[in-house]
XYZ file of C-alpha atoms in Angstrom:
649
model
C 32.045 17.238 -36.481
C 32.695 19.264 -33.448
C 28.910 19.628 -32.934
C 27.991 16.244 -33.438
C 30.579 14.698 -31.915
C 29.421 17.394 -28.576
C 26.003 16.523 -29.132
C 26.699 12.528 -28.791
C 28.310 13.098 -25.985
C 26.113 15.442 -24.036
C 23.759 12.726 -22.719
C 20.065 14.265 -22.272
C 19.058 17.916 -24.452
C 22.361 17.151 -26.977
C 21.322 13.560 -27.473
C 17.839 14.549 -28.278
C 18.388 17.552 -30.824
C 20.575 14.973 -32.690
C 17.610 12.615 -33.029
C 15.503 14.899 -33.920
C 18.014 16.552 -37.341
C 18.370 13.003 -38.208
C 14.174 11.939 -38.206
C 14.369 15.530 -39.761
C 17.024 15.509 -42.249
C 15.805 11.934 -42.972
C 12.271 13.652 -44.885
C 14.166 16.101 -46.421
C 17.380 13.925 -48.118
C 14.831 12.890 -51.090
C 14.317 16.539 -51.820
C 18.152 16.872 -52.070
C 19.043 13.394 -54.119
C 16.467 14.739 -56.403
C 17.645 18.454 -56.934
C 20.457 16.776 -57.697
C 19.204 14.494 -60.587
C 17.406 16.172 -61.939
C 19.773 20.076 -62.251
C 22.746 17.057 -63.095
C 20.214 15.184 -65.929
C 19.101 18.862 -67.653
C 23.144 20.523 -68.015
C 24.161 16.633 -69.582
C 21.640 16.782 -71.977
C 22.505 20.569 -72.644
C 25.705 19.364 -73.418
C 25.526 16.121 -75.255
C 27.454 16.051 -78.288
C 29.507 19.486 -77.331
C 31.269 17.363 -74.143
C 32.868 14.301 -74.222
C 30.798 11.470 -73.554
C 32.953 10.981 -70.804
C 31.577 13.980 -68.783
C 27.969 14.616 -70.108
C 27.185 10.604 -70.382
C 29.431 8.771 -67.591
C 29.801 10.865 -65.067
C 26.463 12.068 -64.271
C 25.279 8.543 -64.935
C 27.746 7.324 -61.621
C 26.990 10.417 -59.939
C 23.137 9.511 -60.606
C 23.668 6.623 -59.505
C 25.001 7.309 -56.873
C 22.701 9.521 -55.353
C 20.102 6.392 -56.010
C 21.869 4.044 -54.036
C 22.062 6.219 -51.141
C 18.488 7.395 -51.549
C 17.667 3.550 -51.050
C 19.804 3.432 -48.436
C 18.392 5.894 -46.728
C 14.387 5.016 -46.637
C 15.583 1.803 -45.699
C 17.270 2.699 -42.665
C 14.463 6.036 -41.763
C 12.155 3.012 -41.057
C 15.294 1.739 -38.622
C 14.794 4.860 -36.932
C 13.241 3.988 -33.454
C 15.333 1.042 -33.078
C 18.479 2.473 -33.652
C 20.890 4.175 -30.754
C 22.231 7.712 -30.294
C 25.854 6.570 -31.644
C 24.218 4.650 -34.456
C 22.499 8.354 -35.085
C 26.109 9.902 -34.696
C 27.701 7.482 -37.182
C 24.991 7.725 -39.649
C 25.348 11.927 -39.450
C 29.487 11.546 -39.683
C 28.794 9.543 -42.541
C 26.560 11.620 -44.092
C 28.466 14.685 -43.606
C 31.475 12.630 -45.261
C 29.624 12.018 -47.997
C 27.765 15.485 -48.416
C 31.278 16.811 -48.696
C 32.843 14.432 -51.040
C 29.555 14.912 -53.554
C 29.378 18.306 -53.507
C 33.406 18.166 -54.385
C 32.584 15.905 -57.166
C 29.401 17.779 -59.142
C 31.387 20.593 -58.686
C 34.418 19.396 -60.089
C 32.294 18.058 -63.075
C 30.206 21.102 -63.475
C 33.648 23.463 -63.567
C 35.054 21.230 -66.557
C 31.774 21.029 -68.531
C 32.387 25.166 -68.445
C 34.435 25.546 -71.621
C 32.367 23.110 -73.795
C 29.554 24.826 -75.451
C 28.286 28.343 -75.925
C 26.917 31.047 -74.195
C 24.350 29.630 -73.752
C 25.575 26.238 -72.087
C 28.447 28.324 -70.161
C 25.580 30.388 -68.273
C 23.458 27.088 -68.319
C 26.829 25.617 -65.852
C 26.746 28.828 -63.920
C 23.001 28.226 -63.060
C 22.958 24.650 -62.454
C 26.083 25.560 -60.167
C 24.383 28.371 -58.178
C 20.736 27.107 -58.011
C 21.640 23.379 -57.073
C 23.787 24.951 -54.343
C 20.894 26.633 -52.990
C 18.482 23.958 -53.191
C 20.382 21.723 -51.280
C 21.951 24.160 -48.623
C 17.734 24.449 -48.099
C 17.510 20.491 -47.481
C 20.239 20.778 -45.696
C 18.205 23.372 -42.848
C 18.128 20.606 -40.113
C 22.139 19.911 -40.102
C 24.666 23.089 -39.668
C 27.650 21.478 -39.865
C 26.439 19.835 -43.969
C 25.086 23.494 -45.006
C 28.161 25.053 -44.353
C 30.489 22.941 -45.927
C 28.600 22.315 -48.668
C 28.238 25.479 -49.707
C 32.064 26.239 -48.460
C 33.033 23.283 -51.330
C 31.007 24.922 -53.449
C 30.801 28.642 -53.037
C 34.547 29.223 -52.467
C 35.111 27.140 -56.231
C 32.199 28.743 -58.285
C 33.310 32.470 -57.000
C 37.105 31.812 -57.391
C 36.773 30.118 -61.275
C 33.432 32.425 -62.341
C 35.482 35.334 -60.895
C 38.721 34.468 -62.870
C 37.074 34.215 -65.995
C 36.750 38.400 -66.813
C 33.631 38.524 -68.492
C 31.473 41.227 -66.507
C 28.348 38.547 -66.387
C 30.248 35.523 -64.575
C 31.878 38.213 -62.417
C 28.429 39.478 -61.177
C 26.867 36.101 -60.925
C 30.171 35.685 -58.652
C 29.372 38.205 -56.392
C 25.455 38.214 -56.771
C 25.838 33.679 -55.498
C 28.260 35.005 -52.194
C 25.915 37.971 -51.368
C 22.783 35.897 -51.893
C 24.610 32.519 -50.026
C 25.791 34.955 -47.444
C 22.410 35.450 -46.572
C 21.176 31.915 -46.602
C 23.826 31.006 -44.307
C 22.762 33.887 -42.010
C 18.964 32.928 -42.666
C 20.462 28.856 -42.280
C 21.977 30.113 -39.078
C 19.117 31.302 -37.446
C 16.555 29.037 -38.900
C 18.722 26.558 -36.948
C 19.010 28.478 -34.001
C 15.070 28.093 -33.711
C 15.126 24.767 -34.420
C 17.524 23.866 -31.333
C 15.381 26.074 -29.193
C 12.171 23.715 -30.402
C 14.012 20.822 -30.200
C 14.741 21.640 -26.437
C 11.648 23.567 -25.285
C 9.740 19.821 -26.773
C 12.341 17.884 -24.758
C 12.165 19.882 -22.206
C 8.548 19.755 -22.193
C 8.642 15.815 -22.346
C 10.982 16.010 -19.560
C 8.871 17.519 -17.320
C 5.870 15.640 -18.700
C 7.699 12.486 -18.015
C 8.414 13.737 -13.975
C 4.229 14.681 -14.120
C 3.701 11.660 -15.114
C 6.733 9.572 -12.858
C 4.867 11.797 -9.903
C 1.719 10.790 -10.478
C 2.812 7.464 -10.364
C 4.381 7.187 -7.151
C 1.717 9.483 -5.855
C -0.662 6.621 -7.394
C 1.355 4.055 -5.309
C 1.752 6.345 -2.079
C -1.696 6.349 -2.225
C -2.174 3.109 -2.662
C 0.190 0.801 -1.074
C 1.025 0.089 2.279
C 4.600 1.554 2.988
C 5.482 -1.006 5.344
C 4.343 -4.554 3.374
C 4.530 -3.174 0.425
C 1.351 -4.185 -0.426
C -2.124 -2.724 -1.740
C -3.639 -0.629 1.282
C -6.998 -0.415 2.630
C -8.233 1.975 -0.186
C -7.060 0.165 -3.385
C -8.574 -3.423 -1.384
C -12.137 -1.065 -1.595
C -11.771 0.026 -4.858
C -10.947 -3.436 -5.898
C -13.763 -5.322 -4.464
C -16.114 -2.218 -5.575
C -14.902 -3.037 -9.144
C -16.778 -6.186 -9.086
C -20.249 -4.495 -8.859
C -19.264 -1.780 -10.844
C -22.255 0.036 -13.018
C -24.682 -1.382 -10.689
C -24.707 -4.869 -12.144
C -24.402 -7.644 -9.753
C -20.881 -10.322 -10.643
C -22.131 -13.168 -13.206
C -19.652 -15.637 -10.848
C -18.925 -16.348 -7.082
C -16.494 -14.871 -5.378
C -15.140 -13.971 -1.560
C -13.866 -10.886 0.265
C -11.177 -12.346 3.669
C -10.483 -10.318 6.819
C -7.476 -11.867 8.605
C -6.732 -10.915 12.310
C -3.231 -11.779 13.893
C -3.564 -13.210 17.374
C -1.367 -12.147 19.434
C 0.505 -9.216 17.517
C 0.052 -7.084 20.331
C 1.698 -8.786 22.867
C 4.631 -9.209 20.363
C 4.597 -5.467 20.122
C 4.401 -4.571 24.150
C 6.892 -7.117 24.883
C 9.597 -6.072 22.313
C 8.536 -3.004 20.880
C 7.051 -1.220 17.809
C 10.893 -2.453 15.671
C 10.180 -5.528 16.567
C 6.088 -5.664 15.084
C 7.367 -3.784 12.491
C 9.550 -6.715 11.610
C 7.291 -9.465 12.405
C 3.841 -6.974 9.904
C 6.754 -7.471 7.106
C 7.281 -11.228 7.544
C 4.032 -10.972 7.337
C 3.395 -9.877 4.656
C 6.043 -11.344 2.882
C 4.714 -14.939 3.209
C 1.253 -13.873 2.086
C 3.085 -11.941 -1.552
C 3.579 -15.676 -2.070
C -0.221 -16.931 -1.981
C -0.981 -13.722 -4.499
C -2.253 -14.389 -8.100
C -4.737 -13.468 -10.398
C -7.349 -15.115 -7.847
C -6.145 -14.185 -5.159
C -5.533 -9.900 -3.512
C -4.295 -9.235 -1.032
C -3.555 -5.466 0.846
C -3.394 -5.088 3.967
C -5.986 -2.833 5.877
C -4.289 -1.373 8.718
C -2.788 -2.006 11.992
C -2.334 -5.974 12.049
C -5.343 -6.269 10.213
C -5.317 -7.889 5.926
C -8.227 -8.230 3.507
C -8.304 -10.878 0.792
C -10.717 -10.667 -2.151
C -11.298 -14.259 -3.878
C -11.629 -13.292 -7.490
C -12.783 -16.964 -8.458
C -14.473 -19.553 -5.885
C -15.886 -23.043 -6.974
C -16.534 -24.518 -3.438
C -16.133 -23.590 0.004
C -14.116 -26.413 0.320
C -11.450 -24.257 -1.568
C -11.986 -20.965 0.658
C -11.426 -23.351 3.323
C -8.234 -24.992 1.860
C -6.532 -21.488 1.078
C -7.501 -20.198 4.639
C -6.012 -23.011 5.951
C -2.917 -22.320 4.251
C -2.765 -19.140 4.573
C -2.924 -19.685 8.375
C 0.012 -22.154 8.940
C 1.930 -20.254 6.486
C 1.278 -17.312 9.566
C 1.374 -19.231 12.385
C 5.229 -20.547 12.028
C 7.685 -19.079 14.153
C 9.268 -15.175 13.171
C 12.924 -14.604 13.575
C 12.608 -10.877 15.097
C 16.125 -8.655 15.497
C 16.521 -10.087 18.996
C 13.891 -13.108 19.482
C 11.963 -15.646 18.154
C 7.978 -14.845 17.822
C 4.299 -17.059 17.170
C 1.840 -15.977 16.623
C -1.515 -16.992 14.448
C -4.095 -15.632 11.868
C -8.053 -16.019 12.128
C -9.667 -15.485 9.187
C -13.225 -14.745 8.244
C -14.390 -15.481 5.131
C -17.985 -13.937 3.181
C -19.232 -15.107 -0.345
C -21.079 -13.945 -2.860
C -23.980 -14.041 -3.065
C -24.791 -16.284 -0.452
C -23.204 -13.713 2.325
C -23.539 -10.178 1.098
C -24.967 -8.475 -2.197
C -23.336 -5.470 -2.513
C -19.772 -4.405 -1.433
C -20.270 -3.392 1.788
C -22.406 -6.035 3.168
C -20.196 -9.095 2.548
C -16.875 -6.464 4.150
C -18.979 -6.336 7.071
C -20.116 -10.007 6.953
C -16.470 -11.313 6.638
C -15.230 -8.874 9.438
C -18.490 -10.675 11.007
C -17.432 -13.809 10.307
C -13.376 -13.020 11.498
C -14.733 -11.789 15.269
C -17.055 -15.065 15.683
C -14.167 -16.856 15.149
C -11.750 -15.424 17.543
C -14.701 -15.945 19.975
C -15.113 -18.906 19.043
C -11.924 -21.106 16.428
C -8.857 -18.741 16.801
C -6.446 -19.546 14.063
C -8.643 -21.198 11.450
C -10.805 -19.907 8.844
C -14.369 -19.574 9.489
C -17.106 -18.268 6.205
C -19.696 -16.455 6.846
C -22.776 -18.447 7.252
C -26.452 -18.636 7.765
C -25.806 -19.396 11.964
C -23.870 -15.927 11.555
C -27.235 -14.044 10.044
C -29.687 -15.358 12.653
C -25.745 -13.642 15.261
C -26.380 -10.694 13.164
C -30.123 -10.356 13.624
C -30.069 -11.355 17.194
C -27.570 -8.243 17.938
C -29.003 -6.201 15.668
C -32.806 -6.856 17.280
C -30.563 -6.772 21.056
C -29.143 -3.178 20.118
C -32.000 -1.165 18.788
C -33.558 -2.512 22.619
C -30.735 -1.266 24.040
C -30.751 2.273 22.841
C -33.997 1.840 23.410
C -34.158 1.146 27.611
C -34.341 2.709 30.705
C -31.346 1.603 31.530
C -31.648 2.252 35.045
C -35.328 0.375 35.188
C -33.852 -2.661 33.266
C -29.899 -3.264 34.523
C -30.129 -4.312 38.046
C -27.097 -6.498 39.600
C -26.624 -9.736 41.156
C -24.100 -10.207 43.665
C -22.089 -13.288 44.219
C -20.038 -14.447 47.124
C -15.803 -14.615 47.320
C -14.962 -16.977 50.173
C -12.279 -17.598 52.411
C -12.889 -20.671 52.649
C -10.718 -21.710 55.547
C -13.523 -19.593 57.793
C -16.366 -19.420 54.989
C -17.358 -16.116 55.879
C -17.839 -13.971 52.336
C -14.872 -11.582 52.106
C -16.457 -9.706 48.489
C -19.138 -9.489 46.318
C -18.378 -9.894 42.454
C -20.703 -7.722 40.905
C -22.577 -9.225 37.837
C -24.843 -7.086 35.224
C -28.710 -8.299 34.245
C -31.372 -6.994 32.057
C -34.498 -7.846 31.760
C -35.900 -6.338 28.466
C -39.426 -5.116 28.454
C -39.325 -5.806 24.202
C -36.904 -9.259 24.676
C -37.194 -10.551 28.057
C -34.250 -11.476 30.399
C -31.023 -11.365 27.951
C -27.984 -12.641 28.286
C -25.414 -10.769 29.360
C -22.520 -12.497 27.769
C -24.917 -10.849 24.737
C -26.254 -7.720 25.967
C -22.414 -6.770 27.382
C -21.089 -8.392 24.177
C -23.004 -5.325 21.915
C -23.026 -3.255 24.231
C -18.631 -3.095 23.208
C -19.639 -3.302 20.030
C -21.786 -0.559 20.143
C -19.963 2.358 21.982
C -22.941 2.056 24.550
C -21.061 0.223 26.895
C -19.539 3.278 28.661
C -23.204 3.973 29.297
C -24.082 0.775 30.873
C -21.384 0.910 33.200
C -21.565 3.665 34.900
C -25.247 2.844 35.207
C -23.911 -0.652 36.990
C -21.393 0.976 38.942
C -24.030 3.528 40.329
C -26.100 0.702 41.571
C -22.526 -0.799 42.946
C -21.951 2.062 44.643
C -25.629 2.500 45.731
C -25.470 -0.930 47.778
C -21.724 -0.762 49.226
C -23.437 2.737 51.372
C -27.019 0.821 52.038
C -24.307 -2.261 53.277
C -22.048 -0.532 55.602
C -18.487 -0.599 55.862
C -18.315 -4.263 55.826
C -19.601 -4.852 52.375
C -16.625 -5.189 49.533
C -17.426 -5.644 45.799
C -15.630 -6.825 42.638
C -16.696 -4.555 39.738
C -16.068 -5.490 36.200
C -14.610 -3.221 33.605
C -14.560 -3.534 29.865
C -11.462 -3.633 27.435
C -13.242 -0.177 25.974
C -13.414 1.385 29.518
C -10.244 1.193 30.634
C -9.257 2.524 26.659
C -11.242 5.383 26.824
C -9.935 8.374 29.251
C -12.950 9.936 29.510
C -14.682 6.322 31.248
C -12.158 6.665 33.828
C -12.155 10.196 34.885
C -15.965 9.502 34.624
C -15.335 6.341 36.892
C -13.335 8.042 39.458
C -15.695 11.313 39.186
C -18.402 8.389 40.808
C -16.174 7.068 43.290
C -15.993 10.234 44.780
C -19.257 12.027 44.131
C -20.723 8.968 46.128
C -18.488 8.615 49.293
C -17.339 5.084 49.437
C -14.207 4.321 50.551
C -12.496 2.883 47.360
C -10.019 0.361 49.153
C -14.121 -1.086 49.329
C -14.552 -1.127 45.910
C -12.089 -3.551 43.408
C -12.193 -3.452 39.736
C -11.761 -6.028 37.812
C -10.097 -6.507 33.449
C -10.115 -9.401 32.087
C -6.824 -10.536 30.279
C -8.061 -10.225 27.416
C -8.826 -6.672 27.632
C -5.143 -5.700 28.420
C -4.125 -7.199 25.413
C -6.100 -4.474 22.974
C -3.802 -1.514 24.601
C -0.898 -2.861 27.154
C 0.518 0.707 27.898
C -2.909 2.370 28.181
C -5.028 0.004 29.995
C -1.462 0.307 32.715
C -2.034 4.219 33.111
C -6.237 3.248 33.130
C -5.571 0.587 35.402
C -2.958 2.812 37.756
C -5.529 5.978 37.684
C -7.795 3.626 39.511
C -5.620 2.763 41.832
C -4.145 5.918 42.611
C -7.838 6.615 43.581
C -7.432 4.130 46.563
C -9.566 1.051 44.815
C -7.677 -2.557 44.490
C -7.084 -3.800 40.429
C -7.857 -7.572 39.890
C -6.834 -9.853 37.010
C -9.544 -11.903 35.782
C -10.002 -14.874 33.974
C -6.454 -15.512 34.184
C -4.327 -18.222 32.247
C -6.996 -17.922 28.652
C -5.101 -15.348 27.228
C -1.708 -13.687 26.078
C -0.296 -12.257 29.495
C 3.284 -12.728 30.313
C 4.823 -13.173 33.832
C 6.812 -9.189 32.560
C 3.547 -8.449 31.816
C 1.754 -8.464 35.519
C 4.400 -7.601 37.395
C 4.000 -4.393 35.178
C 0.176 -3.939 36.526
C -0.569 -2.806 39.711
C -2.322 -5.686 40.666
C -4.122 -6.452 44.082
C -5.734 -9.706 42.862
C -5.692 -12.518 40.497
C -8.175 -14.704 39.708
C -7.996 -18.032 38.233
C -10.472 -18.914 34.879
C -12.801 -21.525 36.266
C -11.480 -23.973 33.207
C -7.950 -25.316 35.424
C -11.091 -25.968 38.066
C -13.945 -28.345 36.576
C -11.402 -31.582 36.846
C -8.506 -29.903 39.019
C -9.544 -33.155 41.512
C -8.335 -35.486 38.842
C -6.028 -33.031 36.171
C -2.741 -33.794 37.243
C -1.411 -30.570 34.746
C -4.023 -28.759 36.359
C -2.910 -29.507 39.724
C 0.442 -27.826 39.237
C -0.782 -25.156 36.407
C -2.842 -23.593 39.444
C -0.427 -24.897 42.099
C 2.652 -21.758 40.176
C 0.145 -19.420 39.652
C -0.651 -20.204 43.354
C 2.856 -19.388 44.059
C 3.103 -16.924 41.729
C 0.894 -14.612 44.174
C 2.102 -15.638 46.575
C 6.266 -13.925 45.298
C 4.380 -10.920 43.754
C 2.340 -10.683 47.287
C -0.688 -10.514 45.343
C -4.164 -12.452 46.605
C -5.130 -15.525 44.504
C -9.084 -16.117 43.480
C -9.955 -19.439 42.052
C -13.238 -19.337 40.335
C -15.996 -22.090 38.810
C -15.474 -23.867 42.518
C -18.203 -25.983 42.952
C -17.791 -28.751 44.391
C -16.427 -30.199 48.362
C -13.977 -32.615 46.056
C -12.757 -29.761 44.148
C -12.425 -27.364 47.647
C -10.306 -30.222 49.037
C -8.064 -30.172 46.218
C -7.357 -26.280 45.905
C -6.714 -26.273 49.605
C -3.221 -28.784 48.999
C -2.836 -26.838 46.320
C -2.539 -23.607 49.185
C -5.202 -21.696 48.055
C -6.960 -19.081 50.208
C -10.046 -17.380 48.066
C -12.285 -19.533 46.089
C -15.843 -18.658 43.780
C -18.489 -21.009 42.824
C -22.107 -22.232 43.053
C -20.713 -23.954 45.843
C -20.639 -20.843 47.759
C -23.528 -19.478 46.025
C -25.058 -18.937 43.190
C -25.846 -15.039 41.739
C -28.193 -13.070 43.333
C -30.244 -9.653 43.638
C -29.356 -7.308 46.686
C -31.240 -8.428 49.942
C -30.243 -11.770 49.559
C -26.087 -10.952 49.963
C -25.972 -8.355 52.972
C -25.573 -11.057 55.733
C -22.886 -12.784 53.876
C -20.415 -10.113 54.062
C -17.975 -9.689 56.161
C -13.598 -8.315 56.047
C -11.835 -7.878 53.002
C -8.985 -10.349 51.958
C -5.468 -8.989 52.750
C -3.690 -7.595 49.757
C -2.525 -4.608 48.869
């Protein structure tokens, strides 16, 4: 009984052993009761007419009925073992042990009470009955050590004492023999029980290790397929889900779509408020996206501020636009960060099967292209890949191939547009603008081939060729020539490219103070810290730094104050209707005042009429650039315009 209590109190291993005992005993129990019934019936029959009916009929009948009842109870309980708790099993084992002791006492008392009836053979039958029955029962109770030992004591002690007291040498020998055999059986019982316990513990330990291994595998699978920050599935899981749509090389029989989300303005939040705030924002983005997830829409974080969508069942493009609009609206709501409130937007590009592609890689690439197109043309909205985009891809492809095979030194040229002091009408500098005349494609728009070069990693080679031509122009034009040269986001993000630019300027012999490097606001938003470091490196070279297209990106006063700037160029979008647009006048006046306070030169782009010049001068603008003062022209047409450089650090 004490061992049963210990098993109950020992969570884990003890309870497992107890349950194993219960299961094993439930299989042996029918045999135990069958032995009792058969042996008891046999003895009762040999004593009918010899012993009183009470002992030969009624008592054994009652005992056998009790065995049958217990057998029926166990048969029913065995089916319920899976649903039994450890405490319920322990209670049933305790009850069984007590019943075995009680039944052992009753059967022993009944057997010994029959001894005085009948002749020598009947007496021998009683001795045989008791010895063979107890041996059989002990074997049936091998899995329950406590019950077996109690039954052995309950039967063996009275048996040995009773038959030893008869004085009959045969029965005394039987008693002694029974004691010795029982001791051997007890030894076998203890050994068997020990091995059984060890086996159960070993099996339990193995199962525990297996569960730990499965849990570890599940955790590894989760870590390998889930994003640790947002809890969403990660890129690997997303791409596998997408590939599963094309399993066994068969095309799906339904329409579905792939979407890619990119957060507009996340980089600025990260730079301005720190990575912790950026992580908080991404966590909230994840929570908002989870609200849209369903069996038909799977969402994953692809990396950084990019998320993937898999629309598994789509009926019409309108349905995609509605879902995309709802997602973009949800992500546009304010974000409460630890120390600030931020607002961003999200652009979503979508590619539908089979219209946009017929394999996983093509669909993902075209969803990414739709996103790229959307960020340039419809930032903050949903763009579905269309035939127009397909044409653009083909155009991009042909331009890229021609660019890779081009003789850049021969085919690339620079045109120059003057930057003028409006008070004197004299050019103070020239902006170098790239031109490409391809023998295959003809004249290609700079807006197109520069974008292609940036996306295909050819931009560094183009920059090197064009800078070389600009430096040569400066050497040929004399010390009065000042040039503004544009750098791409890829240039300032590459330490190797910045080092190459430094080496070219130093090797040219050109005074770096005559050279201004222009970068756009959007170029700085790619990686502010790396961009600032690159501009500082060029500033130490002696060159000037100009922030181009100011007012169209996400720059803040804080960011501008941290950049090593000399000039700020106001985007042409503020100038086109400035004569009648009071709001534009107010913005330009504020920018001019900002530049004056920060000791920066302010240049107005896109000036085309005298009316615009008059308004801009009233607002305090001095330096201007635009078609009014001259269109971009080849090198030879620009020399006469160059005079002195504008003021500024």
